[in-house]
Amino acid sequence: MPARMPVIDDVSFGDLMNDPYPIYDRARQMGAVVRIEAANIALVTRFADITEIERDPDTYSSVNPGSLVNKVMGHTLMRKDGPAHKAERAAMEPALRPATAARCWAPQFEAICDRLIDTLHPAGRADLFDAFAAPVAALALDEVLGFGGVDWRTLALWSQSLMDGAGNYAGDPEVARLAAEAAAGIEAVIARMLPFHRENPNDSMLSAMAQAGQPLDQIHANIKVAVGGGLNEPRDAILTLVLGLLQNPGQRAAVEADPALWGPAFEEAVRWISPIGMYPRRVAREVTLGGVALAENQQIGLCVGAANRDPARFADPGRFDIFRPRQSHLAFGAGAHFCAGTWVARVLVSKLAVPRLFARLPNLRLDDAAPVQIRGWVFRGPTTLPVVWDV
Ligand code: HEM
């Protein structure tokens, strides 16, 4: 007999935003799917269950006609399954392949990082959120998309506005207005840049989509996905990796002595504090998951931020440990919708942005006078990272 879904109703939304991990621990112990009243959602928090779900898109579908993402961005590849999803994903992939990232984007990313470090170096102190991580992520994304130099703060605002709009379950009119403004801004850039990319084939995502003959509405929708999903996550991964290393001097020394450790250090950072903590799926037919009955059309949240701290998968999961045994994590999702930008993010964060920062800012350390803040659960990362270095 399937069990009724357990409920957590004694935590607030603020508790989730401040520190979701104790709540995830409780949920993981209570059952395979647990309703969190404060977030109005049923969450899957165990690593093995999310892995099983992502192997079965017929039962756990990404198609969701009523989704706010579709309302804000159009009918994107993220809310499609099967051949429709595959075709749209293939159209953007040439810009995101490992070889493209290494050959084309790495030199440009390196120049972006070094320019920013040149600017902030003389001050001897900075909040790395605004002074480094956010501009690096935005300027890098501008290159990959083929946007031709949109101001980084504008791109960051558009990205945030789209994500806020996609999570605007309360229907706040101001949030909806900003999301619509971002969508219009992005469409204007596409209109301006597309003729150039059609006539001058190149490595950018806009060019790849144009060469693949994608219709304009698909280009609009999927470029918005890349703007929404391709900026805050690398930004947060940069900050989290810097934080993990600064809090663990032994691990920092090991990485600085052996550059081959930058890769494992990056994977550990996004496991430890996953920039995307949760994404949704729709139950397409009645099913039982880990003994919990799920109805057709039930929405569930795949809480990869919790799964990446599942003690059944990772020993002492709350610890940042770049030496833990190699195990795949779920920070980039899994299955057909596995993050398309994984390789670009790896090159940007673990090969360039963070190594350049440690190499060029002598004796980089946390600023004892200003605390680090970390917030969020659907999206989570440091919101300030004050540091100092020797000049
Ligand atoms: C550390 C950085 C990043 C993290 C942690 C991350 C995480 C994720 C996750 C968890 C998903 C799956 C969402 C779902 O299934 O609903 C996803 C999808 C996606 N990501 Fe990323 N992402 C990162 C960077 C990027 C970058 C830099 C780009 C683009 C330049 C990008 C583009 C995409 C796209 C297009 C999808 C949709 C794929 C599909 O539906 O097939 N991501 N990402």
PDB file of C-alpha atoms and ligand atoms in Angstrom, residues 54 77-79 85 89 92 96 141 144 205 225-226 229-230 233-234 237 266 270 275-276 279 281 330-333 336-341 344-345, ligand 1:
ATOM      1  CA  GLU A  54      16.034  11.313 -14.698  1.00  0.00           C
ATOM      2  CA  LEU A  77      13.930  23.239 -24.941  1.00  0.00           C
ATOM      3  CA  MET A  78      13.895  22.866 -21.150  1.00  0.00           C
ATOM      4  CA  ARG A  79      10.166  22.111 -21.224  1.00  0.00           C
ATOM      5  CA  HIS A  85      14.131  18.619 -27.334  1.00  0.00           C
ATOM      6  CA  ARG A  89      19.646  21.057 -28.140  1.00  0.00           C
ATOM      7  CA  MET A  92      22.970  25.178 -29.783  1.00  0.00           C
ATOM      8  CA  LEU A  96      29.183  24.630 -26.133  1.00  0.00           C
ATOM      9  CA  LEU A 141      28.278  34.688 -21.667  1.00  0.00           C
ATOM     10  CA  VAL A 144      29.414  32.654 -26.123  1.00  0.00           C
ATOM     11  CA  MET A 205      25.425  30.199 -30.082  1.00  0.00           C
ATOM     12  CA  VAL A 225      17.282  29.942 -21.381  1.00  0.00           C
ATOM     13  CA  ALA A 226      20.999  30.476 -21.901  1.00  0.00           C
ATOM     14  CA  GLY A 229      20.814  29.774 -16.823  1.00  0.00           C
ATOM     15  CA  GLY A 230      24.274  30.664 -18.060  1.00  0.00           C
ATOM     16  CA  GLU A 233      25.445  29.669 -12.054  1.00  0.00           C
ATOM     17  CA  PRO A 234      29.045  30.233 -13.205  1.00  0.00           C
ATOM     18  CA  ALA A 237      30.411  28.487  -8.826  1.00  0.00           C
ATOM     19  CA  PHE A 266      35.433  22.719  -9.146  1.00  0.00           C
ATOM     20  CA  VAL A 270      29.274  22.678  -7.162  1.00  0.00           C
ATOM     21  CA  PRO A 275      24.163  26.771  -7.810  1.00  0.00           C
ATOM     22  CA  ILE A 276      20.884  25.282  -9.086  1.00  0.00           C
ATOM     23  CA  TYR A 279      14.333  22.094 -10.816  1.00  0.00           C
ATOM     24  CA  ARG A 281       9.361  17.771 -13.333  1.00  0.00           C
ATOM     25  CA  LEU A 330      23.889  16.114  -9.793  1.00  0.00           C
ATOM     26  CA  ALA A 331      24.823  19.813  -9.879  1.00  0.00           C
ATOM     27  CA  PHE A 332      24.454  19.834 -13.674  1.00  0.00           C
ATOM     28  CA  GLY A 333      21.311  17.695 -13.584  1.00  0.00           C
ATOM     29  CA  ALA A 336      18.509  14.344 -21.523  1.00  0.00           C
ATOM     30  CA  HIS A 337      18.480  17.825 -19.961  1.00  0.00           C
ATOM     31  CA  PHE A 338      21.948  17.541 -18.424  1.00  0.00           C
ATOM     32  CA  CYS A 339      23.340  21.090 -18.504  1.00  0.00           C
ATOM     33  CA  ALA A 340      24.314  22.039 -22.049  1.00  0.00           C
ATOM     34  CA  GLY A 341      26.821  24.587 -20.736  1.00  0.00           C
ATOM     35  CA  VAL A 344      31.916  26.126 -20.940  1.00  0.00           C
ATOM     36  CA  ALA A 345      31.392  26.493 -17.181  1.00  0.00           C
TER      37      ALA A 345
HETATM   38  C1  HEM B   1      28.294  26.076 -12.842  1.00  0.00           C
HETATM   39  C2  HEM B   1      27.526  26.464 -13.827  1.00  0.00           C
HETATM   40  C3  HEM B   1      26.220  25.797 -14.216  1.00  0.00           C
HETATM   41  C4  HEM B   1      25.400  24.969 -13.491  1.00  0.00           C
HETATM   42  C5  HEM B   1      25.580  24.482 -12.058  1.00  0.00           C
HETATM   43  C6  HEM B   1      24.280  24.615 -14.355  1.00  0.00           C
HETATM   44  C7  HEM B   1      23.231  23.768 -13.991  1.00  0.00           C
HETATM   45  C8  HEM B   1      22.246  23.317 -14.855  1.00  0.00           C
HETATM   46  C9  HEM B   1      21.221  22.363 -14.507  1.00  0.00           C
HETATM   47  C10 HEM B   1      21.035  21.712 -13.128  1.00  0.00           C
HETATM   48  C11 HEM B   1      20.442  22.155 -15.607  1.00  0.00           C
HETATM   49  C12 HEM B   1      19.247  21.200 -15.739  1.00  0.00           C
HETATM   50  C13 HEM B   1      17.942  21.926 -15.555  1.00  0.00           C
HETATM   51  C14 HEM B   1      16.733  21.061 -15.819  1.00  0.00           C
HETATM   52  O1  HEM B   1      16.863  19.882 -16.173  1.00  0.00           O
HETATM   53  O2  HEM B   1      15.603  21.585 -15.669  1.00  0.00           O
HETATM   54  C15 HEM B   1      20.974  22.999 -16.663  1.00  0.00           C
HETATM   55  C16 HEM B   1      20.460  23.084 -17.933  1.00  0.00           C
HETATM   56  C17 HEM B   1      20.933  23.950 -18.898  1.00  0.00           C
HETATM   57  N1  HEM B   1      22.037  24.771 -18.808  1.00  0.00           N
HETATM   58 FE1  HEM B   1      23.300  24.931 -17.221  1.00  0.00          FE
HETATM   59  N2  HEM B   1      24.439  25.251 -15.557  1.00  0.00           N
HETATM   60  C18 HEM B   1      25.617  25.967 -15.530  1.00  0.00           C
HETATM   61  C19 HEM B   1      26.147  26.733 -16.555  1.00  0.00           C
HETATM   62  C20 HEM B   1      25.581  26.910 -17.792  1.00  0.00           C
HETATM   63  C21 HEM B   1      26.117  27.746 -18.839  1.00  0.00           C
HETATM   64  C22 HEM B   1      27.409  28.561 -18.741  1.00  0.00           C
HETATM   65  C23 HEM B   1      25.240  27.668 -19.899  1.00  0.00           C
HETATM   66  C24 HEM B   1      25.270  28.350 -21.246  1.00  0.00           C
HETATM   67  C25 HEM B   1      26.248  29.041 -21.744  1.00  0.00           C
HETATM   68  C26 HEM B   1      24.167  26.767 -19.512  1.00  0.00           C
HETATM   69  C27 HEM B   1      23.113  26.409 -20.315  1.00  0.00           C
HETATM   70  C28 HEM B   1      22.147  25.470 -19.994  1.00  0.00           C
HETATM   71  C29 HEM B   1      21.087  25.071 -20.906  1.00  0.00           C
HETATM   72  C30 HEM B   1      20.852  25.600 -22.312  1.00  0.00           C
HETATM   73  C31 HEM B   1      20.314  24.113 -20.215  1.00  0.00           C
HETATM   74  C32 HEM B   1      19.084  23.384 -20.724  1.00  0.00           C
HETATM   75  C33 HEM B   1      19.500  22.041 -21.264  1.00  0.00           C
HETATM   76  C34 HEM B   1      18.336  21.202 -21.753  1.00  0.00           C
HETATM   77  O3  HEM B   1      17.192  21.439 -21.365  1.00  0.00           O
HETATM   78  O4  HEM B   1      18.616  20.288 -22.533  1.00  0.00           O
HETATM   79  N3  HEM B   1      24.415  26.331 -18.231  1.00  0.00           N
HETATM   80  N4  HEM B   1      22.082  23.692 -16.170  1.00  0.00           N
END
